[in-house]
Tab-separated table of C-alpha atoms and ligand atoms in Angstrom:
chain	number	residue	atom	x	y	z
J	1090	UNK	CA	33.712	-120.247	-186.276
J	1091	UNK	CA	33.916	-119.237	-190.316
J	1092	UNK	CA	37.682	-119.415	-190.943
J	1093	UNK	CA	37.330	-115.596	-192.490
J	1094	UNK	CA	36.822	-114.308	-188.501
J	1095	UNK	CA	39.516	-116.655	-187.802
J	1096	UNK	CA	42.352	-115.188	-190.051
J	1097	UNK	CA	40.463	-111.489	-188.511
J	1098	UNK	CA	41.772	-112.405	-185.133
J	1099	UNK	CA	45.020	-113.905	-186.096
J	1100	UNK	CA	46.620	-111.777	-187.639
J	1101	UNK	CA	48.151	-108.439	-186.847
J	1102	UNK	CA	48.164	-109.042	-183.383
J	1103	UNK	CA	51.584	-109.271	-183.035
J	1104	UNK	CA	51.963	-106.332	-185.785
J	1105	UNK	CA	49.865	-104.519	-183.240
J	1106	UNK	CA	52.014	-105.034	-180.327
J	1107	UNK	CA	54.977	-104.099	-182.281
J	1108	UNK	CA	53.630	-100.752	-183.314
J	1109	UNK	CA	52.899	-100.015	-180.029
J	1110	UNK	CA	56.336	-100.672	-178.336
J	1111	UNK	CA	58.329	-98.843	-181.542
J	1112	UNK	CA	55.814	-96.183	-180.890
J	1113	UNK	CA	56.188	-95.909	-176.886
J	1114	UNK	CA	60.168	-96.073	-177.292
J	1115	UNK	CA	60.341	-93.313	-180.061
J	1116	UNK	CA	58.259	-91.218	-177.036
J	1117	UNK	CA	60.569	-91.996	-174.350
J	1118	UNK	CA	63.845	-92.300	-176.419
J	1119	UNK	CA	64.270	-95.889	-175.235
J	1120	UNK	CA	67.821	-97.094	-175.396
J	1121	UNK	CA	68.584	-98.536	-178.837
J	1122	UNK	CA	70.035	-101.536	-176.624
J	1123	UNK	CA	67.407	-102.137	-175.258
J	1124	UNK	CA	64.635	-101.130	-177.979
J	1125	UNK	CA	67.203	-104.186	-179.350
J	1126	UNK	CA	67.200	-107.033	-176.955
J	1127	UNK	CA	62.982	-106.144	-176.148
J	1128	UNK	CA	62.487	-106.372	-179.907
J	1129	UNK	CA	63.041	-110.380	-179.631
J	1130	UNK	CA	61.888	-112.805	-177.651
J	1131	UNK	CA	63.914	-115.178	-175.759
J	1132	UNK	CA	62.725	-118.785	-176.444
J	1133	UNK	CA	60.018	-120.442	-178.248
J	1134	UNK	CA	59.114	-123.432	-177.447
J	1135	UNK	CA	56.510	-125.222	-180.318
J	1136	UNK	CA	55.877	-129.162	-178.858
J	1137	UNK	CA	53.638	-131.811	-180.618
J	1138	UNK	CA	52.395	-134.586	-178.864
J	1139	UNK	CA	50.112	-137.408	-179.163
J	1140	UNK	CA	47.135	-138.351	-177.061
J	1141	UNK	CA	44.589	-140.932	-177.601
J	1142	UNK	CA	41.354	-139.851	-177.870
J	1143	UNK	CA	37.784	-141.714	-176.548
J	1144	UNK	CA	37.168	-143.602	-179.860
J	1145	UNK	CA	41.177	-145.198	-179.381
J	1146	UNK	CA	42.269	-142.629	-182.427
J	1147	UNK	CA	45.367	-141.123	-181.548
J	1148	UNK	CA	45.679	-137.575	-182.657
J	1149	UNK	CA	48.614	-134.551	-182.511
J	1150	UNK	CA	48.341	-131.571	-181.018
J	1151	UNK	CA	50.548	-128.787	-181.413
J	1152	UNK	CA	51.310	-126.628	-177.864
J	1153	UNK	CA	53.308	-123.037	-177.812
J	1154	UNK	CA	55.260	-121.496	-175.099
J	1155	UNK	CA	56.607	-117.941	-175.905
J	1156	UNK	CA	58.852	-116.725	-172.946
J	1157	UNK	CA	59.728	-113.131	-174.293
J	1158	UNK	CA	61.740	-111.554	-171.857
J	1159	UNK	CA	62.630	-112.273	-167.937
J	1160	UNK	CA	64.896	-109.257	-166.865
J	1161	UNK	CA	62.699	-108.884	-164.114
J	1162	UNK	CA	61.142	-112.218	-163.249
J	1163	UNK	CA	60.477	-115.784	-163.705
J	1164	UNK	CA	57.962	-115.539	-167.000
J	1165	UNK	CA	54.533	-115.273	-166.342
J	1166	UNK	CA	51.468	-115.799	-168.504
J	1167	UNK	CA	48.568	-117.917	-169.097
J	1168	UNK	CA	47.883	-120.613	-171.803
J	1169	UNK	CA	45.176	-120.789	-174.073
J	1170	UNK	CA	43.045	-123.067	-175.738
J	1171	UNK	CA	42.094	-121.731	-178.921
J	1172	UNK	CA	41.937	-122.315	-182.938
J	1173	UNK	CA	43.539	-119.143	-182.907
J	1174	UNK	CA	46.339	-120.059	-181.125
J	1175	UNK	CA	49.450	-119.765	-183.446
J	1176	UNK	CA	53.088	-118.341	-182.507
J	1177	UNK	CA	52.344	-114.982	-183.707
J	1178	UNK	CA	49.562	-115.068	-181.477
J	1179	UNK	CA	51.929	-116.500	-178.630
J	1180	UNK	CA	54.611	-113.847	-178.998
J	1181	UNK	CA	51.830	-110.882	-179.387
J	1182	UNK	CA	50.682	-112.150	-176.056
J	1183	UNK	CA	53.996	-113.004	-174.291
J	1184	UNK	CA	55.165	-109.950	-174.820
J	1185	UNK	CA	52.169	-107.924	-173.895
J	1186	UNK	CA	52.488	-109.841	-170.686
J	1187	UNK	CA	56.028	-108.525	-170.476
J	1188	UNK	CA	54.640	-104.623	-170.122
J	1189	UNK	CA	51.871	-106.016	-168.029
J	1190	UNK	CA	53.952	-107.248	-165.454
J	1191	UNK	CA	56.331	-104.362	-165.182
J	1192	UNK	CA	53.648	-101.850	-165.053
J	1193	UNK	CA	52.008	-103.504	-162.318
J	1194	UNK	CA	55.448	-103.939	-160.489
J	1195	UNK	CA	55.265	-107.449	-160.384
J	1196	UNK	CA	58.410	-109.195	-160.011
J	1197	UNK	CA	57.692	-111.217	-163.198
J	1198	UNK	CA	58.794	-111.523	-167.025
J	1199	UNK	CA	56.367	-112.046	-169.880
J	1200	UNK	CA	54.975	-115.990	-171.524
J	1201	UNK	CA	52.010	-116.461	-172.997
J	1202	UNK	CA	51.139	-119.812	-175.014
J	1203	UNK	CA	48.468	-122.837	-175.561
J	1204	UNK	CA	46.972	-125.302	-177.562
J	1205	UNK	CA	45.773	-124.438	-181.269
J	1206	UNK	CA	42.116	-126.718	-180.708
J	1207	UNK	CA	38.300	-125.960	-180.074
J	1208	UNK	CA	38.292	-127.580	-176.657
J	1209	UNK	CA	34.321	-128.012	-177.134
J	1210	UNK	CA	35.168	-130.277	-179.557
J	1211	UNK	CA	36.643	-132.794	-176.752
J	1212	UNK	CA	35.484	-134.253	-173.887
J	1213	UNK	CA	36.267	-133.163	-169.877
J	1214	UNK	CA	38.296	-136.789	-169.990
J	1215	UNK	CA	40.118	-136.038	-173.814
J	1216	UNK	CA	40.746	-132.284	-172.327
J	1217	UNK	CA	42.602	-133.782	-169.420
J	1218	UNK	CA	45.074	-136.214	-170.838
J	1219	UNK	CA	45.684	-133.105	-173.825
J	1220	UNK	CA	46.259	-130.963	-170.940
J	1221	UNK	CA	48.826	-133.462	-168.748
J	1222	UNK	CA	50.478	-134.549	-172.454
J	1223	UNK	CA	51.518	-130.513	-173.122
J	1224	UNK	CA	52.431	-130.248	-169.306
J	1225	UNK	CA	54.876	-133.320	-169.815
J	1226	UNK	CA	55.793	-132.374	-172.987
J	1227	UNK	CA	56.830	-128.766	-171.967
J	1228	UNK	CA	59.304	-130.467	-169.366
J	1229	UNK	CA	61.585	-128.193	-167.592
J	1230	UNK	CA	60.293	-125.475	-169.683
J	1231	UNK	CA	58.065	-124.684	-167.088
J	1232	UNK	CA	58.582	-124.048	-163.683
J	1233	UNK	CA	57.859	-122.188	-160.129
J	1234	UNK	CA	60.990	-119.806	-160.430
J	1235	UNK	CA	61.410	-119.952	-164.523
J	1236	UNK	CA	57.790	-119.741	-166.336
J	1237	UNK	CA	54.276	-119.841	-164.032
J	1238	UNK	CA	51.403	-120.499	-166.491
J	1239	UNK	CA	47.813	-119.243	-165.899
J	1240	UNK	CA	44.542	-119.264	-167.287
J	1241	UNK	CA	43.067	-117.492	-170.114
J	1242	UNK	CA	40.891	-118.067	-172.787
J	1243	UNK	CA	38.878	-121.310	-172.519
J	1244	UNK	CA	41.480	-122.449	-169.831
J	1245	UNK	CA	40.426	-122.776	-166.128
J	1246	UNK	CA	41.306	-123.730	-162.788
J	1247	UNK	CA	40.723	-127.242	-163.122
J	1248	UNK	CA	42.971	-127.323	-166.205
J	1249	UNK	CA	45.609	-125.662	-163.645
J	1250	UNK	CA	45.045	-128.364	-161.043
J	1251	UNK	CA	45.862	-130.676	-163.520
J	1252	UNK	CA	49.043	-128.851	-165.281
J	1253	UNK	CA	49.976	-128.566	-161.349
J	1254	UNK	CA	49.443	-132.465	-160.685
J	1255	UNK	CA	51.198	-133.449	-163.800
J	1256	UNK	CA	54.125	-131.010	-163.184
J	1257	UNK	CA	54.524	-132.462	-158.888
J	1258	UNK	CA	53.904	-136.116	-159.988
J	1259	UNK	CA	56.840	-135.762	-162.936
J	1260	UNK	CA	59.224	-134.519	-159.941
J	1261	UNK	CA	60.573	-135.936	-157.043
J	1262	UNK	CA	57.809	-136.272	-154.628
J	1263	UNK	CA	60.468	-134.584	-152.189
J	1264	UNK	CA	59.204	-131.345	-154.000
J	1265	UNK	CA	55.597	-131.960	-154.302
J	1266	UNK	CA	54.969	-129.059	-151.651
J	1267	UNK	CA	57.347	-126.756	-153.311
J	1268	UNK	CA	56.357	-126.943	-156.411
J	1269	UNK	CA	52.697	-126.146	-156.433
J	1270	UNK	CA	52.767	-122.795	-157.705
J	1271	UNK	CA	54.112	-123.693	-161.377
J	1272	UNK	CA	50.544	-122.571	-162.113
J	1273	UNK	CA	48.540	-120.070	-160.759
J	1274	UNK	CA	44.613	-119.800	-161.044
J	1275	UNK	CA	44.718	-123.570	-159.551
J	1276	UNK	CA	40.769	-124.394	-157.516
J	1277	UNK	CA	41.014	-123.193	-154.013
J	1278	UNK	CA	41.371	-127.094	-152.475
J	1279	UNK	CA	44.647	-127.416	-154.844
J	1280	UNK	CA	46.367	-124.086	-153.358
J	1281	UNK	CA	44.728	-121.568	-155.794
J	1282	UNK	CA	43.908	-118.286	-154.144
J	1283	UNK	CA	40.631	-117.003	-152.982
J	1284	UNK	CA	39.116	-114.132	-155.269
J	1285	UNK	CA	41.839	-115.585	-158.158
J	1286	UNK	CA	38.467	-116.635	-160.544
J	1287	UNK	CA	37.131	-113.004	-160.118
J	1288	UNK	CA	40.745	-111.227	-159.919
J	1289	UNK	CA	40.588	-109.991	-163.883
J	1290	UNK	CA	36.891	-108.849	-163.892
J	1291	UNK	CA	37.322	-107.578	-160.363
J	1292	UNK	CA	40.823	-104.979	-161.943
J	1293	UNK	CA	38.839	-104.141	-165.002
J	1294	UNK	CA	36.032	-102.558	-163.074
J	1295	UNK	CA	38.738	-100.729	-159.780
J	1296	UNK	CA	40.345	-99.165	-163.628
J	1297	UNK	CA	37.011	-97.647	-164.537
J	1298	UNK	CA	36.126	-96.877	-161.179
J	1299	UNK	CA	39.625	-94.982	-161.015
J	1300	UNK	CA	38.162	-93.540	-164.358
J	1301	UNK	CA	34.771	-92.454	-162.921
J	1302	UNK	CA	36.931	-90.574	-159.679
J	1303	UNK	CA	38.725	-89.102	-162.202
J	1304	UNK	CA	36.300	-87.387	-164.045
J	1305	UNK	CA	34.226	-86.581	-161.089
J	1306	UNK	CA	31.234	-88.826	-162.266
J	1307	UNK	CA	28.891	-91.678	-160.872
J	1308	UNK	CA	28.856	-95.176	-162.181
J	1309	UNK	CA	25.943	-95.800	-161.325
J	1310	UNK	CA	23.397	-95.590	-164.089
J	1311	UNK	CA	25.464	-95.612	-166.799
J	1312	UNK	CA	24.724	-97.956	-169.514
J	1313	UNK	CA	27.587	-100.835	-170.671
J	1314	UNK	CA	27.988	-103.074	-173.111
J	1315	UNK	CA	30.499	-106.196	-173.155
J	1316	UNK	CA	32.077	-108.778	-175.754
J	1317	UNK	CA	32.600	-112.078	-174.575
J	1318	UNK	CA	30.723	-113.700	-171.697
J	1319	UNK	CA	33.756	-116.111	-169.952
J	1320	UNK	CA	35.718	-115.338	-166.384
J	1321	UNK	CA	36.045	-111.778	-167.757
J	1322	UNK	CA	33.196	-110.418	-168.929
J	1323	UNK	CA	30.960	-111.930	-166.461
J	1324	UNK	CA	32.702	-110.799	-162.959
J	1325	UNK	CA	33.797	-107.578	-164.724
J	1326	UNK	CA	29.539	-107.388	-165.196
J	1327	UNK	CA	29.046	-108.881	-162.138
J	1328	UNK	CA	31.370	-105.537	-159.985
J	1329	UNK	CA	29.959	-103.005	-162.269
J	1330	UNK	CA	26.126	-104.015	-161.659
J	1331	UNK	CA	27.174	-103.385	-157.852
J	1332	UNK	CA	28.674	-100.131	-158.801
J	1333	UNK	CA	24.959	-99.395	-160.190
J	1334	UNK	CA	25.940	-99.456	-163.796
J	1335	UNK	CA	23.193	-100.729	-166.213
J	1336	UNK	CA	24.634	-104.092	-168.994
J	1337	UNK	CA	22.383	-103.790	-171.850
J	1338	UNK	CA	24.425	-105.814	-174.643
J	1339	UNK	CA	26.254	-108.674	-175.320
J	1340	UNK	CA	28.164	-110.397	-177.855
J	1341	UNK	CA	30.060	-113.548	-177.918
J	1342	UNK	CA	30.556	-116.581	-180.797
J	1343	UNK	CA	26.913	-117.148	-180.313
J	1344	UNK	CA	25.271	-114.042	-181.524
J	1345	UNK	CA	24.490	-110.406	-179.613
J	1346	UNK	CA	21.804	-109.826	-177.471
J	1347	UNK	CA	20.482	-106.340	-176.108
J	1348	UNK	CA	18.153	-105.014	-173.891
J	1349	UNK	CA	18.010	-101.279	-172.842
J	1350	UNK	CA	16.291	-102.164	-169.944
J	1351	UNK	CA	19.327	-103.545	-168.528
J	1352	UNK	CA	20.491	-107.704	-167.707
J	1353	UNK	CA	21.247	-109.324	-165.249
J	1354	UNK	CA	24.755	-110.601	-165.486
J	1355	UNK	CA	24.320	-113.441	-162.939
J	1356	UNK	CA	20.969	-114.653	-164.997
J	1357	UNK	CA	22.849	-114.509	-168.329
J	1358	UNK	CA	25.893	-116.144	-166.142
J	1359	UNK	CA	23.183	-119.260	-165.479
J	1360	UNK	CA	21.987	-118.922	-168.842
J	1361	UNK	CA	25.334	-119.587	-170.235
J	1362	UNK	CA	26.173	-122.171	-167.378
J	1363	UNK	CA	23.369	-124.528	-168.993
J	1364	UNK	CA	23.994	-123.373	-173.156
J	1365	UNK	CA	27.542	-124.843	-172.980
J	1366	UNK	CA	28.532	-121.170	-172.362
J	1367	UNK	CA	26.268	-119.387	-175.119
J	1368	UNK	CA	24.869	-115.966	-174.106
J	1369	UNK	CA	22.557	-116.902	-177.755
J	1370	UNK	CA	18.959	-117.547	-176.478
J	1371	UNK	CA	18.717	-115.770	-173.449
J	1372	UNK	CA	15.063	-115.384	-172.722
J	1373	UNK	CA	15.609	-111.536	-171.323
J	1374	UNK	CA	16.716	-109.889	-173.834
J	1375	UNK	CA	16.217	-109.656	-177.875
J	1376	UNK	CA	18.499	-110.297	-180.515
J	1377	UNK	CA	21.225	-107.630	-181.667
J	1378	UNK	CA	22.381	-107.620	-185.447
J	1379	UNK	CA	26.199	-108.954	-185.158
J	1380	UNK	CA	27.480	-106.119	-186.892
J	1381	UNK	CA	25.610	-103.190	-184.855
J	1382	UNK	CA	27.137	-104.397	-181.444
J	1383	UNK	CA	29.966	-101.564	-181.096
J	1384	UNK	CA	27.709	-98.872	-182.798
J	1385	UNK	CA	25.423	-99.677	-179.281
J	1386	UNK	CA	24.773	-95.951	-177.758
J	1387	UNK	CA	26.377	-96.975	-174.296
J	1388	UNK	CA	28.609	-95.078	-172.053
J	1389	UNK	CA	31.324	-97.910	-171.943
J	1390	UNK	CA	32.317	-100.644	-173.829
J	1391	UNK	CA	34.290	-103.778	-172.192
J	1392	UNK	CA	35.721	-106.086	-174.796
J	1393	UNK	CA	36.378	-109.319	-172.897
J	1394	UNK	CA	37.164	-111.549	-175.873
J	1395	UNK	CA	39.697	-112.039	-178.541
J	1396	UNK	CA	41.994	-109.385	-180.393
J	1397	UNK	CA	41.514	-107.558	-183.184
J	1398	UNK	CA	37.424	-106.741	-182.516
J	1399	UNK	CA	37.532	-102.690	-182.245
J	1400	UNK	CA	38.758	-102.395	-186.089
J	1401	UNK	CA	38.608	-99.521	-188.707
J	1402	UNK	CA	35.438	-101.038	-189.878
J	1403	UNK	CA	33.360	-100.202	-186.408
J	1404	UNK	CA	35.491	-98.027	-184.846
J	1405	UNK	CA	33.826	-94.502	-186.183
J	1406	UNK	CA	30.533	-95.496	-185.405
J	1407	UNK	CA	31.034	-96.107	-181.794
J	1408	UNK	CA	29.489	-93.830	-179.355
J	1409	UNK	CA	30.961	-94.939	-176.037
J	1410	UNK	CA	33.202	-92.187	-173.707
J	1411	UNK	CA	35.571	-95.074	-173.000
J	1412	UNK	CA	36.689	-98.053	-173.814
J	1413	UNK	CA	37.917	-100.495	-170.985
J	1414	UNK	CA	39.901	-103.519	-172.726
J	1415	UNK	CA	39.408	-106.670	-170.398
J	1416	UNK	CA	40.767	-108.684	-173.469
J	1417	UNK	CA	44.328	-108.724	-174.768
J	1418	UNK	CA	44.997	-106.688	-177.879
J	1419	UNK	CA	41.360	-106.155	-178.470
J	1420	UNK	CA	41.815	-102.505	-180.302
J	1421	UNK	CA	43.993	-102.271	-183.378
J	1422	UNK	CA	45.975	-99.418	-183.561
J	1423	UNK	CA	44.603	-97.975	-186.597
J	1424	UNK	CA	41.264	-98.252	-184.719
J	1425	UNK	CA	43.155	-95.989	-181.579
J	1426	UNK	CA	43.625	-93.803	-183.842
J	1427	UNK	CA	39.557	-92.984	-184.607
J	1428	UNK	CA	38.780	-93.524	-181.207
J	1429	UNK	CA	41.414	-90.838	-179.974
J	1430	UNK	CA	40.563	-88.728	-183.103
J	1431	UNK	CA	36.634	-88.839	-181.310
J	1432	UNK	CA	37.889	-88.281	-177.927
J	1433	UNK	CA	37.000	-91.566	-176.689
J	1434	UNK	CA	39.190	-92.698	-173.872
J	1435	UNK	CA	40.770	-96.393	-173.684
J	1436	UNK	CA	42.270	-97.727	-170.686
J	1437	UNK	CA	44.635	-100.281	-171.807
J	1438	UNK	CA	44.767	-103.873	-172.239
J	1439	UNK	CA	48.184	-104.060	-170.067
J	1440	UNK	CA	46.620	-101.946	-167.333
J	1441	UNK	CA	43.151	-102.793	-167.260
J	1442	UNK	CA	43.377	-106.593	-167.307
J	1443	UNK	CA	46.232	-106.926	-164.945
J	1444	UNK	CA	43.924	-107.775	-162.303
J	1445	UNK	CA	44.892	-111.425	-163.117
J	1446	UNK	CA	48.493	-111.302	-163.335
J	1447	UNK	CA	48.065	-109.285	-159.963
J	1448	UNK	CA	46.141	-112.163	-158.437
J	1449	UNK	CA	48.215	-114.612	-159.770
J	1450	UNK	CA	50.878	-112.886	-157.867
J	1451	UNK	CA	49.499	-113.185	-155.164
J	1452	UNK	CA	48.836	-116.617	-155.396
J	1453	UNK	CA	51.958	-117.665	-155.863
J	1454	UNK	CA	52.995	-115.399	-153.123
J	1455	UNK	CA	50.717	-117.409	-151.016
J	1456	UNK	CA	51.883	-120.637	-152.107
J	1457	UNK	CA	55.312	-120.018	-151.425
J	1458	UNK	CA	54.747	-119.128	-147.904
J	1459	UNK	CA	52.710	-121.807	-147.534
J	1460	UNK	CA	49.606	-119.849	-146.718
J	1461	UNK	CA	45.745	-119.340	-146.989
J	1462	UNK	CA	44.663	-115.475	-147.364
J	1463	UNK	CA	41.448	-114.117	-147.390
J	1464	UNK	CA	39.509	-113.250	-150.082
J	1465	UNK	CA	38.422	-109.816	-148.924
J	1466	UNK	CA	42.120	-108.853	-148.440
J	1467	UNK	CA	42.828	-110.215	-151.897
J	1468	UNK	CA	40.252	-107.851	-153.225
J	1469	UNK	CA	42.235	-104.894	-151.310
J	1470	UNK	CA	45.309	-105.850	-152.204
J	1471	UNK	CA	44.021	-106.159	-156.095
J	1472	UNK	CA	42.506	-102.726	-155.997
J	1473	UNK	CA	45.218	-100.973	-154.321
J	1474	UNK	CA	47.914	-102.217	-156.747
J	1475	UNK	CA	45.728	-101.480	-160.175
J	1476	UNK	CA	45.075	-98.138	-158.999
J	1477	UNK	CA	48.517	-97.383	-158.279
J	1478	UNK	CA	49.316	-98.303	-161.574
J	1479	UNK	CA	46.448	-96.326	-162.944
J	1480	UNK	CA	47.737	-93.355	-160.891
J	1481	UNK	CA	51.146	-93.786	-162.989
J	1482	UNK	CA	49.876	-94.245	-166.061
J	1483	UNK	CA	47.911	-90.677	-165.598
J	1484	UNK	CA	51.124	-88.918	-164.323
J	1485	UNK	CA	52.992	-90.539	-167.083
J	1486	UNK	CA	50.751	-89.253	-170.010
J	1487	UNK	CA	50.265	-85.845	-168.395
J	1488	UNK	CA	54.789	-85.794	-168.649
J	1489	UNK	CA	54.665	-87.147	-172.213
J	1490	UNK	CA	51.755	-85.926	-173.536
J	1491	UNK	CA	50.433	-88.784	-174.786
J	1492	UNK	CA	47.616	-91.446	-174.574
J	1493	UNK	CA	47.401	-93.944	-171.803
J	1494	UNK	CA	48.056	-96.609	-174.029
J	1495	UNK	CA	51.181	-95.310	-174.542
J	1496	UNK	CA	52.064	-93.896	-170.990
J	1497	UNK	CA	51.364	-97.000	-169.797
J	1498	UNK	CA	53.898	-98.642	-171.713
J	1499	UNK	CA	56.217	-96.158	-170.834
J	1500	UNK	CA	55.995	-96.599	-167.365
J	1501	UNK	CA	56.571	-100.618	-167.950
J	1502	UNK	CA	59.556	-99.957	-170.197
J	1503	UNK	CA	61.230	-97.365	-167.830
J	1504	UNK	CA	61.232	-100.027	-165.221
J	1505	UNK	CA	63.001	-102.720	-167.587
J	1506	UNK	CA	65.325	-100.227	-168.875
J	1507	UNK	CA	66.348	-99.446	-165.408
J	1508	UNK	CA	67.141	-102.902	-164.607
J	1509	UNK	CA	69.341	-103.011	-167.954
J	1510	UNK	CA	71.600	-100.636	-166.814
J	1511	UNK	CA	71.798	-101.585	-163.572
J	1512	UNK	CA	72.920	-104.864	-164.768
J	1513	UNK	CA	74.387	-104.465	-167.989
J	1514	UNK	CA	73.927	-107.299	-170.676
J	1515	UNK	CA	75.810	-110.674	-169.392
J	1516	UNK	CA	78.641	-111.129	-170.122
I	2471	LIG	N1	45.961	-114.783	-168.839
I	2471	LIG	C1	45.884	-113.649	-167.984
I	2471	LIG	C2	46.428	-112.421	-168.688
I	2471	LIG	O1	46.412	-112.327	-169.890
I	2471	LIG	C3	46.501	-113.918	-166.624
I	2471	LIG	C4	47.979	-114.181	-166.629
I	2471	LIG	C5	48.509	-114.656	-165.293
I	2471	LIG	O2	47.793	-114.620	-164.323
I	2471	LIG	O3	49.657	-115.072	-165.275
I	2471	LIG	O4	46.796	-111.463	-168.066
């Protein structure tokens, strides 16, 4: 990846997430104590460690953990592997995990973190010892009641299995049983939870669904387009083509490709299987100029990627009706502000993603009480809990008059400032 697209993503994301909050507490009057204490983050942790790679070189990696704030849980958040991976990016993303939690009504804080490489760069057996190396060097750090890593970009479940393995075998195997769930998103033979690898996709398509009700339309034949082909973008794809909705572009790192005549996720899925993930190439569909994806004439858009994509540079020449962000932060906010100037609706990041976090909950849930659910109640349980917090983000921007963005971090921070005062600040 040029390093010019690099700096792109990097920076102002946690700019962005900053804006947001000061802008959803001026709108609710948030408590200046509070405004105060959710303004930092709680701990950083930056590690570098050493692992020797398949030629015998030994080289050092650099891992982040951002824990911003636990008032209402142990932190939760996944851990990516990515050259974009800085602590700006970490802190951006712990704390969006912080209002993604509360608005869900999990009983969890906010962490994100990773590793700053290009794990295509390394091999499956380099990739594991980087991955048990961070685990050990992250310690205590970590843990089933403190901070519960997760997937996310270019991390999966067998990464989890491993951080999981790592984390039992560096206890006392006393607690092997009870400490399984330091991870979630683990393979379903390690504890992980049925419908976990689809939980993410599966929320961001119950949001537009909830969108569709809404406005008293049908899904089915309208046209889509999505950014980034990973876990996200592919089961998101995979719901809404059986919701009758029509994909007819993609971008990732590898190039667009369209087709108005639609494409078959679960093609381009086996495509990418055998192109070391590339969506470039597919045989269905032509090539898209780069630059033209957003300006697609589409009904929706799904960005599945990185942050920062929907910029001022695109954003007045998109033609969508609404914007469903499966990635984190993938809007800037002086792109909202076009968007909203056009009328173009944008369900948010922290709602419309949080069908992860939610199915990470449950896993863990599961875990603890030593169960195995079903994957068809998993996908009720998902759907019931997004659209409950799609339901409050609607009531809440009807109250304050404001964009779902914001009303959705409104109803996250009204939770956390109700625990404050409940509590008070210790001592
Ligand atoms: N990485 C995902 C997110 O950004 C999932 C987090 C989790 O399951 O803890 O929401």
């Amino acid at each position: 990846m040029e390093t010019k697209t690099l700096e792109k993503q990097k920076t102002g994301m946690y700019e962005n997430v900053m804006k947001q909050f000061n802008h959803a507490a001026d709108v609710m009057g948030l408590d200046d104590n509070i405004r105060k204490i959710l303004s930092a983050t709680n701990n950083e942790i930056v590690v570098h460690f050493p692992v020797k790679l398949d030629n015998g070189k030994v080289e050092i990696f650099t891992g982040y953990r951002v824990q911003h704030n636990n008032a209402l849980g142990p932190y939760k958040g996944g851990l990516r592997f990515h050259p974009t991976v800085d602590i700006d990016a970490a802190r951006a993303l712990a704390i969006w995990m912080t209002w993604k939690s509360a608005l869900a009504g999990l009983p969890y804080g906010g962490g994100k973190g990773g590793i700053q490489i290009d794990p295509k760069n390394y091999s499956q057996s380099e990739l594991e010892r980087i991955t048990r190396r961070f685990t050990y060097a992250l310690g205590d750090n970590i843990g089933p009641d403190l901070d519960i890593p997760a997937p996310d970009v270019n991390t999966n479940a067998q990464i989890m299995a491993w951080i999981s393995d790592t984390y039992v075998s560096t206890k006392s195997p006393a607690n092997r049983q009870t400490n399984l769930h330091v991870v979630t998103g683990k393979p379903v033979g390690s504890g992980g939870l049925e419908g976990r690898d689809r939980a993410t996709g599966f929320g961001v398509v119950a949001t537009i669904k909830s969108w569709v009700k809404l406005n008293n339309i049908d899904l089915k034949g309208k046209t889509y387009i999505v950014q980034g082909f990973g876990n996200v973008g592919y089961w998101a794809s995979h719901f809404m083509q059986k919701e009758g909705a029509k994909l007819i572009a993609v971008q990732d790192a590898s190039g667009s490709i369209i087709n108005s005549k639609g494409i078959d996720p679960d093609l381009l899925n086996e495509h990418c299987r055998q192109n070391k993930g590339a969506v470039a190439g597919f045989s269905q569909a032509g090539i898209l100029n780069n630059a033209d994806f957003f300006a697609t004439e589409c009904d929706i858009i799904i960005p599945a990627a990185l942050g920062n994509q929907i910029t001022v540079e695109n954003a007045p020449s998109i033609k969508a009706q609404l914007i469903a962000e499966g990635a984190n932060g993938p809007t800037t906010v002086e792109a909202e502000e076009i968007l909203l100037e056009k009328g173009i609706k944008i369900i948010p990041d922290i709602l419309c993603n949080s069908g992860g976090v939610i199915g990470s909950y449950y896993e863990w849930l599961q875990n603890k009480r030593s169960e195995n659910w079903k994957i068809e109640d998993v996908l009720i349980m998902i759907e019931d809990k997004i659209s409950a917090a799609f339901n409050k983000v609607l009531q809440s921007s009807e109250q304050f008059k404001t964009d779902w963005r914001i009303s959705a971090y409104i109803v996250a921070l009204q939770r956390i400032e109700l625990t404050y005062i409940e509590r008070g600040v210790f001592p």
